[in-house]
Amino acid sequence: MSTAAGQGTAAGQGTAAGREIEFRDAVREAMCEEMRRDKRVMLIGEEVAQYNGAYKVSKGMLEEFGARRVIDTPISESGFAGMAIGAAMMGLRPIVEFMSWSFSLVAADPILNNAPKMLYMSGGQFGCPIVFRGNDGAGGQLGSTHSWSIEGLFSNVPGMKMVIPSNPYDAKGLMKTAIRDDDPVFFLESERVLSMKGEVPEGEYLIPFGQARIARAGSDCTIVAFGRMVHLALDAAAELEKQGIFCEILDMRTIRPLDAGAIVRSVKRTGACVVVDQSWSFGSPGSEVAALVHRECFDDLDNYVHRVHSADVPAPYAQQLEQQYLPNARRICEAVRSCLYRA
Amino acid sequence: MPIKSILKLEIERVSILDEHGNYDEKLGAGLIPDADLVKLYEAMSSCRYLDEVAFKLQRSGRMGTYPQNMGQEATSLGAAYVLNKDDWMVTCYRENCGLFWRGVPMESILLHWMGDERGNAMPRPHFATPIAVPIGTQMLHAAGLAWASKYRGEKQIACTFFGDGATSEGDFHEAANFAANLDLPVVFCCQNNFWAISVPGKIQCSAPTVAQRGIAYGMPCIQVDGNDIFACVYAVKAAAHRARTESRPTFIEMVTYRLGDHTTADDARRYRDQAEVDVWKLRDPLLRTRKFLERQKCWDSSKEEVMMKRIEIEVNAAVTRAEEIAAPPITDAFNYTFAELPADLAQQRDSMQTHSLASEATVTSTAASPGAGGH
């Protein structure tokens, strides 16, 4: 069987700069580097300037770039999302911060109905190179309305890209790619990982979209995860290793595009697949991965794809209930054992 | 302590050429030279004729759902007459007259309503955005365009059009608030045509004017007779000047009337009185402009006849050009979904092409009956 490797490093990316910074700092560093190199890039959102952002992601940016490029807005998500589209039509490349992706629901028309369709509906004339970014996912005891994992709902829409980094290194490299991308990019930052530290080189590097990272190598079961779920999967894999089960964890990095090749290659080796997705199960990235694996690896599978999602109920407010509602390491372990007939 | 009044507001209304032919010499002075007015009248007549043709095309299955512009020609035309060539014209779907004045080809608009996205790719030098059919989204795009223009230090302003119904949408309020807060060079032109499909204006707005909605956001507001080309030009000229020199927005309520149905998908006779329509027919912008030109000795029935013959030829030629354009291939939908086509989408595109070649007969027969549904 496999010798469980430690945390694999990014596919071919440089590492070991030695410097450790938080996830939020990595996102900011990417934005600042891009704003220095491209005058068309600006940041707009609620409290992003004076207050440094509700989650301090934009700390110090007003000071460096001024109020012309780091813009505080009224509480008006549809307003600034729609304006960003107009600005993009005139050649700018705005970064739009939603304090929470939960609040982007009132901006559904611009972000789902305009931005991803503008290129097509203008006969190829107007693209929308906008990065919509913000905090996503439950876990902070914020109650049902503020705890959306919007990836399930929004990844259904053609014409946009969706990025869900799990660590500071990826956050920087993916944000830089997002800002340079010519399509609308939805960039999801889990509030639970914003303070997480990791090695991030000071120099410039970009991580291409659609390239998964092997977060842990293993031979018994493939665990497909993204964002914060990667860390839960790593916890589960460490626990399972004690029982002699070696999991391979794929950190997808981007949901759209999805690195189907990486999933298929891994599952063909392990013959088993568990997908961990914090959004609701019906019509989700998790169901898409399951459909893909069943189609492409049908003859390689020893069991159907097992899925770990949040429970199909509104996110509970009570702390204990919320923890039970979300995927966790215990449920991932159970899914892997069940998938391997070792329950 | 006595209660004091701290704010009194008023809305000015501008009318220069009314439906009875009364003309305000002072306000109208130097606004539109007679020679230009002739061209504007011809533009309105041409747009009106296109409306009639488009209606028939829809009824005979040669065009999809079409919104007639009839009765509202002066509003967008007045703005287009004033705006610079590189100002943005951010429209919804009843501004044909203004778009044609700026040189957008008639066949682009026809092609669009025939169900071809390529009709929306207005040639770039016209600075027109795609026709926005969802209600209100374009007002935010206008604010964004103006914002970008200001950011880049350019002189372009944005002029956006929407109906009275759209001022009930949050997008209007957010766009107005942003434009005023960020001092953006936007001209908001509300075409108050009294009907949002079948819903009367009273249900949209309980205030006596729509114009006063702009006051709440701290921008200058004005109401004009929207069937009066002079009044429309007057108001947009002042607003455009303000936008260009002070980088400030203006809200203009253009009171007009939709003489036709909302689109070819509804029948206005079912929800409004003919008596009301008859009153507004007398206020038709074409009628009063023509009478004025006749009084100025710039127009007569023989000129009218010559013009109508020319328009007929031009419009019919545009219809022919639009109909001659081959239907877009399914590959367009794929090619224009992302800036660069992802591999999985390329695969879907290629499999669909193979599929549609195999069942070409079926595809052709379904394409022959454009949908009659509204939105």
Tab-separated table of N, CA, C and O in Angstrom, chain A residues 38-42 44 68-69 71-80 82-92 94 106 109-110 113-114 116-126 158-161 182-183 256-257, chain B residues 88 112 117-118 120-124 128-131 134-135 137-138 140-154 156 171 174-175 177-179 181-182 184 332-340 342 344-345:
chain	number	residue	atom	x	y	z
A	38	ASP	N	-1.347	47.330	-12.873
A	38	ASP	CA	-2.416	47.615	-13.833
A	38	ASP	C	-3.376	48.666	-13.261
A	38	ASP	O	-4.119	48.400	-12.321
A	39	LYS	N	-3.339	49.849	-13.855
A	39	LYS	CA	-4.148	50.965	-13.377
A	39	LYS	C	-5.647	50.726	-13.579
A	39	LYS	O	-6.485	51.457	-13.048
A	40	ARG	N	-5.984	49.752	-14.379
A	40	ARG	CA	-7.409	49.486	-14.637
A	40	ARG	C	-8.072	48.733	-13.491
A	40	ARG	O	-9.279	48.608	-13.438
A	41	VAL	N	-7.241	48.232	-12.572
A	41	VAL	CA	-7.787	47.427	-11.472
A	41	VAL	C	-8.113	48.320	-10.278
A	41	VAL	O	-7.322	49.194	-9.914
A	42	MET	N	-9.287	48.134	-9.696
A	42	MET	CA	-9.643	48.878	-8.484
A	42	MET	C	-10.495	47.984	-7.586
A	42	MET	O	-10.962	46.933	-8.018
A	44	ILE	N	-13.811	47.841	-4.969
A	44	ILE	CA	-15.016	48.549	-4.538
A	44	ILE	C	-15.847	47.624	-3.659
A	44	ILE	O	-15.913	46.416	-3.896
A	68	ARG	N	-9.652	56.978	-4.909
A	68	ARG	CA	-10.087	56.823	-6.295
A	68	ARG	C	-10.124	55.346	-6.689
A	68	ARG	O	-10.910	54.935	-7.521
A	69	ARG	N	-9.238	54.553	-6.074
A	69	ARG	CA	-9.140	53.147	-6.488
A	69	ARG	C	-9.588	52.162	-5.416
A	69	ARG	O	-9.698	50.970	-5.696
A	71	ILE	N	-12.701	51.980	-2.982
A	71	ILE	CA	-13.910	52.791	-2.891
A	71	ILE	C	-14.935	52.207	-1.928
A	71	ILE	O	-15.417	51.088	-2.099
A	72	ASP	N	-15.257	52.995	-0.907
A	72	ASP	CA	-16.331	52.630	0.019
A	72	ASP	C	-17.677	52.908	-0.650
A	72	ASP	O	-17.848	53.940	-1.307
A	73	THR	N	-18.612	52.033	-0.433
A	73	THR	CA	-19.917	52.193	-1.082
A	73	THR	C	-21.034	52.243	-0.050
A	73	THR	O	-20.852	51.788	1.082
A	74	PRO	N	-22.194	52.738	-0.454
A	74	PRO	CA	-23.388	52.540	0.383
A	74	PRO	C	-23.725	51.041	0.434
A	74	PRO	O	-23.172	50.254	-0.341
A	75	ILE	N	-24.613	50.661	1.321
A	75	ILE	CA	-25.035	49.251	1.417
A	75	ILE	C	-25.934	48.977	0.227
A	75	ILE	O	-27.138	49.203	0.266
A	76	SER	N	-25.335	48.498	-0.822
A	76	SER	CA	-26.012	48.550	-2.102
A	76	SER	C	-25.385	47.535	-3.055
A	76	SER	O	-24.811	47.882	-4.078
A	77	GLU	N	-25.494	46.256	-2.704
A	77	GLU	CA	-24.748	45.222	-3.436
A	77	GLU	C	-25.096	45.188	-4.923
A	77	GLU	O	-24.227	45.089	-5.780
A	78	SER	N	-26.396	45.250	-5.201
A	78	SER	CA	-26.795	45.224	-6.597
A	78	SER	C	-26.214	46.438	-7.322
A	78	SER	O	-25.790	46.360	-8.471
A	79	GLY	N	-26.186	47.555	-6.581
A	79	GLY	CA	-25.676	48.792	-7.151
A	79	GLY	C	-24.218	48.691	-7.561
A	79	GLY	O	-23.880	48.918	-8.726
A	80	PHE	N	-23.345	48.303	-6.636
A	80	PHE	CA	-21.927	48.324	-7.036
A	80	PHE	C	-21.573	47.141	-7.930
A	80	PHE	O	-20.670	47.240	-8.744
A	82	GLY	N	-23.589	46.015	-10.293
A	82	GLY	CA	-24.044	46.479	-11.614
A	82	GLY	C	-23.127	47.547	-12.179
A	82	GLY	O	-22.830	47.564	-13.374
A	83	MET	N	-22.660	48.434	-11.310
A	83	MET	CA	-21.741	49.479	-11.770
A	83	MET	C	-20.430	48.894	-12.261
A	83	MET	O	-19.836	49.384	-13.223
A	84	ALA	N	-19.984	47.854	-11.574
A	84	ALA	CA	-18.738	47.213	-11.995
A	84	ALA	C	-18.876	46.686	-13.425
A	84	ALA	O	-17.910	46.725	-14.199
A	85	ILE	N	-20.065	46.243	-13.771
A	85	ILE	CA	-20.279	45.755	-15.136
A	85	ILE	C	-20.125	46.899	-16.139
A	85	ILE	O	-19.423	46.779	-17.143
A	86	GLY	N	-20.750	48.029	-15.824
A	86	GLY	CA	-20.605	49.197	-16.698
A	86	GLY	C	-19.143	49.603	-16.816
A	86	GLY	O	-18.652	49.902	-17.907
A	87	ALA	N	-18.442	49.598	-15.678
A	87	ALA	CA	-17.030	49.998	-15.692
A	87	ALA	C	-16.201	49.009	-16.518
A	87	ALA	O	-15.302	49.408	-17.268
A	88	ALA	N	-16.525	47.726	-16.391
A	88	ALA	CA	-15.801	46.717	-17.167
A	88	ALA	C	-16.085	46.885	-18.661
A	88	ALA	O	-15.197	46.674	-19.495
A	89	MET	N	-17.302	47.297	-18.984
A	89	MET	CA	-17.640	47.521	-20.394
A	89	MET	C	-16.812	48.657	-20.978
A	89	MET	O	-16.610	48.751	-22.176
A	90	MET	N	-16.328	49.522	-20.101
A	90	MET	CA	-15.490	50.614	-20.586
A	90	MET	C	-14.012	50.336	-20.338
A	90	MET	O	-13.190	51.244	-20.360
A	91	GLY	N	-13.686	49.082	-20.078
A	91	GLY	CA	-12.276	48.711	-20.065
A	91	GLY	C	-11.606	48.616	-18.710
A	91	GLY	O	-10.417	48.324	-18.643
A	92	LEU	N	-12.327	48.886	-17.619
A	92	LEU	CA	-11.702	48.726	-16.313
A	92	LEU	C	-11.813	47.269	-15.865
A	92	LEU	O	-12.521	46.474	-16.468
A	94	PRO	N	-12.613	45.862	-12.397
A	94	PRO	CA	-12.910	46.051	-10.971
A	94	PRO	C	-12.866	44.746	-10.177
A	94	PRO	O	-13.155	43.676	-10.700
A	106	VAL	N	-28.790	39.632	-3.114
A	106	VAL	CA	-29.570	40.777	-3.589
A	106	VAL	C	-28.976	41.353	-4.879
A	106	VAL	O	-29.571	42.218	-5.511
A	109	ASP	N	-29.165	39.691	-10.023
A	109	ASP	CA	-29.365	40.121	-11.411
A	109	ASP	C	-28.051	40.529	-12.082
A	109	ASP	O	-27.705	39.986	-13.121
A	110	PRO	N	-27.296	41.471	-11.489
A	110	PRO	CA	-26.022	41.788	-12.144
A	110	PRO	C	-25.032	40.624	-12.207
A	110	PRO	O	-24.403	40.415	-13.244
A	113	ASN	N	-27.185	37.361	-14.013
A	113	ASN	CA	-27.982	37.587	-15.210
A	113	ASN	C	-27.321	38.533	-16.205
A	113	ASN	O	-27.707	38.564	-17.369
A	114	ASN	N	-26.361	39.327	-15.727
A	114	ASN	CA	-25.675	40.261	-16.630
A	114	ASN	C	-24.230	39.865	-16.896
A	114	ASN	O	-23.866	39.577	-18.024
A	116	PRO	N	-22.127	37.265	-16.502
A	116	PRO	CA	-21.686	36.079	-17.250
A	116	PRO	C	-22.308	35.968	-18.648
A	116	PRO	O	-21.912	35.106	-19.416
A	117	LYS	N	-23.278	36.829	-18.952
A	117	LYS	CA	-23.965	36.718	-20.240
A	117	LYS	C	-23.655	37.874	-21.172
A	117	LYS	O	-24.049	37.858	-22.335
A	118	MET	N	-23.004	38.887	-20.626
A	118	MET	CA	-22.819	40.117	-21.405
A	118	MET	C	-22.047	39.858	-22.702
A	118	MET	O	-22.386	40.388	-23.755
A	119	LEU	N	-21.025	39.034	-22.618
A	119	LEU	CA	-20.211	38.759	-23.805
A	119	LEU	C	-21.078	38.130	-24.898
A	119	LEU	O	-21.046	38.540	-26.052
A	120	TYR	N	-21.882	37.159	-24.486
A	120	TYR	CA	-22.739	36.494	-25.460
A	120	TYR	C	-23.839	37.421	-25.965
A	120	TYR	O	-24.088	37.536	-27.167
A	121	MET	N	-24.486	38.125	-25.024
A	121	MET	CA	-25.639	38.944	-25.419
A	121	MET	C	-25.253	40.188	-26.201
A	121	MET	O	-26.101	40.843	-26.795
A	122	SER	N	-23.966	40.532	-26.174
A	122	SER	CA	-23.538	41.669	-26.997
A	122	SER	C	-22.873	41.158	-28.277
A	122	SER	O	-22.108	41.882	-28.904
A	123	GLY	N	-23.160	39.939	-28.634
A	123	GLY	CA	-22.584	39.378	-29.854
A	123	GLY	C	-21.062	39.354	-29.814
A	123	GLY	O	-20.405	39.578	-30.822
A	124	GLY	N	-20.509	39.142	-28.610
A	124	GLY	CA	-19.060	39.048	-28.476
A	124	GLY	C	-18.379	40.379	-28.237
A	124	GLY	O	-17.150	40.454	-28.206
A	125	GLN	N	-19.158	41.443	-28.047
A	125	GLN	CA	-18.558	42.778	-27.970
A	125	GLN	C	-18.020	43.157	-26.589
A	125	GLN	O	-16.941	43.704	-26.471
A	126	PHE	N	-18.813	42.890	-25.532
A	126	PHE	CA	-18.427	43.328	-24.196
A	126	PHE	C	-18.197	42.152	-23.257
A	126	PHE	O	-19.136	41.464	-22.880
A	158	PRO	N	-23.419	29.267	-16.534
A	158	PRO	CA	-22.314	29.332	-17.502
A	158	PRO	C	-21.792	30.760	-17.661
A	158	PRO	O	-22.526	31.713	-17.423
A	159	GLY	N	-20.552	30.876	-18.063
A	159	GLY	CA	-20.003	32.190	-18.386
A	159	GLY	C	-19.170	32.800	-17.282
A	159	GLY	O	-18.606	33.869	-17.458
A	160	MET	N	-19.114	32.160	-16.116
A	160	MET	CA	-18.256	32.688	-15.055
A	160	MET	C	-17.346	31.576	-14.547
A	160	MET	O	-17.564	30.411	-14.803
A	161	LYS	N	-16.291	32.002	-13.822
A	161	LYS	CA	-15.369	31.044	-13.250
A	161	LYS	C	-15.490	31.102	-11.731
A	161	LYS	O	-15.834	32.153	-11.192
A	182	ASP	N	-10.116	37.389	-18.295
A	182	ASP	CA	-11.029	38.247	-19.053
A	182	ASP	C	-12.505	37.943	-18.809
A	182	ASP	O	-13.378	38.584	-19.382
A	183	ASP	N	-12.797	36.962	-17.989
A	183	ASP	CA	-14.189	36.615	-17.686
A	183	ASP	C	-14.507	36.985	-16.239
A	183	ASP	O	-13.602	37.170	-15.434
A	256	ARG	N	-15.095	25.922	-11.304
A	256	ARG	CA	-15.276	26.145	-12.727
A	256	ARG	C	-14.097	26.959	-13.202
A	256	ARG	O	-13.989	28.112	-12.807
A	257	PRO	N	-13.210	26.492	-14.032
A	257	PRO	CA	-13.222	25.131	-14.575
A	257	PRO	C	-12.814	24.092	-13.524
A	257	PRO	O	-12.072	24.407	-12.589
B	88	TRP	N	-22.029	57.733	-24.034
B	88	TRP	CA	-22.685	56.429	-24.001
B	88	TRP	C	-24.198	56.585	-24.002
B	88	TRP	O	-24.749	57.391	-23.278
B	112	HIS	N	-31.778	41.986	-34.023
B	112	HIS	CA	-31.923	41.661	-32.609
B	112	HIS	C	-33.306	41.079	-32.325
B	112	HIS	O	-33.443	40.020	-31.717
B	117	GLU	N	-28.458	37.500	-31.485
B	117	GLU	CA	-27.639	38.291	-30.558
B	117	GLU	C	-26.704	39.239	-31.309
B	117	GLU	O	-26.282	40.254	-30.755
B	118	ARG	N	-26.374	38.904	-32.527
B	118	ARG	CA	-25.433	39.745	-33.266
B	118	ARG	C	-26.003	41.130	-33.540
B	118	ARG	O	-25.269	42.080	-33.781
B	120	ASN	N	-27.251	42.893	-31.364
B	120	ASN	CA	-26.900	43.683	-30.186
B	120	ASN	C	-25.457	44.152	-30.203
B	120	ASN	O	-25.062	44.975	-29.382
B	121	ALA	N	-24.668	43.606	-31.102
B	121	ALA	CA	-23.276	44.045	-31.213
B	121	ALA	C	-23.259	45.307	-32.054
B	121	ALA	O	-22.840	45.322	-33.196
B	122	MET	N	-23.792	46.391	-31.452
B	122	MET	CA	-23.864	47.657	-32.181
B	122	MET	C	-22.442	48.068	-32.537
B	122	MET	O	-21.565	48.011	-31.677
B	123	PRO	N	-22.242	48.500	-33.736
B	123	PRO	CA	-20.881	48.911	-34.108
B	123	PRO	C	-20.309	49.858	-33.055
B	123	PRO	O	-20.967	50.802	-32.647
B	124	ARG	N	-19.119	49.580	-32.592
B	124	ARG	CA	-18.534	50.255	-31.441
B	124	ARG	C	-18.525	51.784	-31.528
B	124	ARG	O	-18.748	52.473	-30.533
B	128	ALA	N	-23.179	52.535	-28.023
B	128	ALA	CA	-24.479	52.096	-27.521
B	128	ALA	C	-24.292	50.722	-26.887
B	128	ALA	O	-23.577	49.889	-27.421
B	129	THR	N	-24.931	50.525	-25.754
B	129	THR	CA	-24.818	49.238	-25.069
B	129	THR	C	-25.928	48.311	-25.582
B	129	THR	O	-26.894	48.786	-26.171
B	130	PRO	N	-25.794	47.014	-25.335
B	130	PRO	CA	-26.848	46.112	-25.804
B	130	PRO	C	-28.218	46.497	-25.232
B	130	PRO	O	-28.302	46.996	-24.116
B	131	ILE	N	-29.249	46.271	-26.022
B	131	ILE	CA	-30.615	46.539	-25.566
B	131	ILE	C	-30.873	45.729	-24.291
B	131	ILE	O	-30.641	44.522	-24.258
B	134	PRO	N	-34.233	43.086	-19.269
B	134	PRO	CA	-34.665	43.025	-17.864
B	134	PRO	C	-34.881	44.451	-17.390
B	134	PRO	O	-34.157	45.346	-17.817
B	135	ILE	N	-35.823	44.687	-16.541
B	135	ILE	CA	-36.128	46.082	-16.217
B	135	ILE	C	-35.125	46.664	-15.222
B	135	ILE	O	-35.030	46.218	-14.090
B	137	THR	N	-31.675	47.054	-15.159
B	137	THR	CA	-30.249	46.719	-14.984
B	137	THR	C	-29.332	47.740	-15.656
B	137	THR	O	-28.238	47.996	-15.177
B	138	GLN	N	-29.812	48.319	-16.758
B	138	GLN	CA	-28.927	49.187	-17.548
B	138	GLN	C	-28.600	50.497	-16.842
B	138	GLN	O	-27.589	51.125	-17.144
B	140	LEU	N	-27.638	50.902	-13.818
B	140	LEU	CA	-26.387	50.678	-13.086
B	140	LEU	C	-25.199	50.610	-14.037
B	140	LEU	O	-24.110	51.081	-13.722
B	141	HIS	N	-25.423	50.027	-15.201
B	141	HIS	CA	-24.332	49.971	-16.182
B	141	HIS	C	-23.953	51.401	-16.600
B	141	HIS	O	-22.770	51.720	-16.769
B	142	ALA	N	-24.956	52.246	-16.738
B	142	ALA	CA	-24.679	53.645	-17.110
B	142	ALA	C	-23.853	54.320	-16.024
B	142	ALA	O	-22.874	55.024	-16.313
B	143	ALA	N	-24.240	54.085	-14.769
B	143	ALA	CA	-23.475	54.675	-13.663
B	143	ALA	C	-22.034	54.145	-13.705
B	143	ALA	O	-21.077	54.900	-13.488
B	144	GLY	N	-21.878	52.874	-14.006
B	144	GLY	CA	-20.544	52.279	-14.080
B	144	GLY	C	-19.726	52.828	-15.238
B	144	GLY	O	-18.521	53.081	-15.102
B	145	LEU	N	-20.369	53.015	-16.372
B	145	LEU	CA	-19.669	53.583	-17.531
B	145	LEU	C	-19.207	55.002	-17.211
B	145	LEU	O	-18.074	55.393	-17.527
B	146	ALA	N	-20.102	55.767	-16.570
B	146	ALA	CA	-19.761	57.150	-16.215
B	146	ALA	C	-18.628	57.171	-15.184
B	146	ALA	O	-17.726	58.009	-15.239
B	147	TRP	N	-18.699	56.236	-14.285
B	147	TRP	CA	-17.668	56.102	-13.247
B	147	TRP	C	-16.309	55.811	-13.898
B	147	TRP	O	-15.304	56.447	-13.590
B	148	ALA	N	-16.310	54.874	-14.838
B	148	ALA	CA	-15.070	54.522	-15.538
B	148	ALA	C	-14.558	55.705	-16.352
B	148	ALA	O	-13.358	55.962	-16.414
B	149	SER	N	-15.475	56.423	-16.961
B	149	SER	CA	-15.086	57.579	-17.770
B	149	SER	C	-14.406	58.627	-16.889
B	149	SER	O	-13.351	59.166	-17.234
B	150	LYS	N	-14.999	58.863	-15.731
B	150	LYS	CA	-14.437	59.832	-14.794
B	150	LYS	C	-13.073	59.333	-14.294
B	150	LYS	O	-12.106	60.088	-14.227
B	151	TYR	N	-13.009	58.072	-13.957
B	151	TYR	CA	-11.779	57.456	-13.459
B	151	TYR	C	-10.644	57.612	-14.460
B	151	TYR	O	-9.508	57.881	-14.107
B	152	ARG	N	-10.996	57.431	-15.731
B	152	ARG	CA	-9.967	57.502	-16.766
B	152	ARG	C	-9.704	58.923	-17.254
B	152	ARG	O	-8.923	59.132	-18.182
B	153	GLY	N	-10.431	59.850	-16.661
B	153	GLY	CA	-10.228	61.247	-17.043
B	153	GLY	C	-10.711	61.569	-18.441
B	153	GLY	O	-10.191	62.459	-19.107
B	154	GLU	N	-11.719	60.833	-18.882
B	154	GLU	CA	-12.254	61.096	-20.214
B	154	GLU	C	-13.495	61.971	-20.124
B	154	GLU	O	-14.058	62.154	-19.058
B	156	GLN	N	-16.376	61.508	-21.760
B	156	GLN	CA	-17.647	60.872	-22.099
B	156	GLN	C	-18.619	60.910	-20.930
B	156	GLN	O	-18.231	60.704	-19.789
B	171	ASP	N	-32.730	48.732	-8.543
B	171	ASP	CA	-31.606	49.151	-9.389
B	171	ASP	C	-31.638	50.649	-9.683
B	171	ASP	O	-30.599	51.297	-9.751
B	174	GLU	N	-30.476	52.445	-6.517
B	174	GLU	CA	-29.047	52.237	-6.261
B	174	GLU	C	-28.205	53.014	-7.279
B	174	GLU	O	-27.184	53.605	-6.938
B	175	ALA	N	-28.650	53.021	-8.516
B	175	ALA	CA	-27.911	53.759	-9.544
B	175	ALA	C	-27.964	55.255	-9.267
B	175	ALA	O	-26.954	55.963	-9.368
B	177	ASN	N	-28.476	56.760	-6.390
B	177	ASN	CA	-27.716	57.052	-5.170
B	177	ASN	C	-26.216	57.096	-5.467
B	177	ASN	O	-25.506	57.998	-5.045
B	178	PHE	N	-25.749	56.099	-6.205
B	178	PHE	CA	-24.329	56.054	-6.558
B	178	PHE	C	-23.937	57.253	-7.424
B	178	PHE	O	-22.906	57.881	-7.196
B	179	ALA	N	-24.756	57.524	-8.426
B	179	ALA	CA	-24.420	58.610	-9.352
B	179	ALA	C	-24.279	59.929	-8.594
B	179	ALA	O	-23.379	60.717	-8.864
B	181	ASN	N	-23.809	60.237	-5.180
B	181	ASN	CA	-22.742	60.147	-4.166
B	181	ASN	C	-21.349	60.274	-4.758
B	181	ASN	O	-20.467	60.875	-4.175
B	182	LEU	N	-21.165	59.624	-5.904
B	182	LEU	CA	-19.831	59.619	-6.513
B	182	LEU	C	-19.663	60.738	-7.543
B	182	LEU	O	-18.678	60.781	-8.265
B	184	LEU	N	-21.214	61.398	-10.548
B	184	LEU	CA	-20.959	60.788	-11.856
B	184	LEU	C	-21.710	61.519	-12.968
B	184	LEU	O	-22.839	61.978	-12.766
B	332	ASP	N	-21.700	30.025	-32.068
B	332	ASP	CA	-21.616	31.388	-31.511
B	332	ASP	C	-21.869	31.377	-30.011
B	332	ASP	O	-21.181	32.052	-29.250
B	333	ALA	N	-22.900	30.621	-29.609
B	333	ALA	CA	-23.261	30.596	-28.192
B	333	ALA	C	-22.082	30.087	-27.364
B	333	ALA	O	-21.825	30.579	-26.274
B	334	PHE	N	-21.373	29.134	-27.884
B	334	PHE	CA	-20.216	28.590	-27.161
B	334	PHE	C	-19.041	29.562	-27.228
B	334	PHE	O	-18.386	29.833	-26.233
B	335	ASN	N	-18.810	30.073	-28.404
B	335	ASN	CA	-17.631	30.915	-28.595
B	335	ASN	C	-17.695	32.215	-27.802
B	335	ASN	O	-16.672	32.799	-27.478
B	336	TYR	N	-18.918	32.679	-27.502
B	336	TYR	CA	-19.050	33.950	-26.796
B	336	TYR	C	-19.427	33.775	-25.327
B	336	TYR	O	-19.874	34.716	-24.691
B	337	THR	N	-19.284	32.570	-24.798
B	337	THR	CA	-19.611	32.399	-23.388
B	337	THR	C	-18.415	32.755	-22.512
B	337	THR	O	-18.568	33.321	-21.439
B	338	PHE	N	-17.231	32.435	-22.973
B	338	PHE	CA	-16.003	32.828	-22.258
B	338	PHE	C	-15.077	33.541	-23.234
B	338	PHE	O	-15.162	33.329	-24.443
B	339	ALA	N	-14.170	34.354	-22.670
B	339	ALA	CA	-13.194	35.027	-23.529
B	339	ALA	C	-12.391	33.975	-24.302
B	339	ALA	O	-12.078	34.150	-25.473
B	340	GLU	N	-12.025	32.892	-23.597
B	340	GLU	CA	-11.353	31.777	-24.272
B	340	GLU	C	-12.155	30.521	-24.015
B	340	GLU	O	-12.520	30.239	-22.872
B	342	PRO	N	-13.199	27.107	-22.982
B	342	PRO	CA	-12.591	26.001	-22.224
B	342	PRO	C	-12.767	24.668	-22.970
B	342	PRO	O	-13.697	24.519	-23.768
B	344	ASP	N	-13.772	21.664	-22.083
B	344	ASP	CA	-15.012	20.888	-21.939
B	344	ASP	C	-16.154	21.511	-22.737
B	344	ASP	O	-17.006	20.821	-23.283
B	345	LEU	N	-16.124	22.822	-22.835
B	345	LEU	CA	-17.168	23.501	-23.602
B	345	LEU	C	-16.951	23.287	-25.105
B	345	LEU	O	-17.910	23.158	-25.874
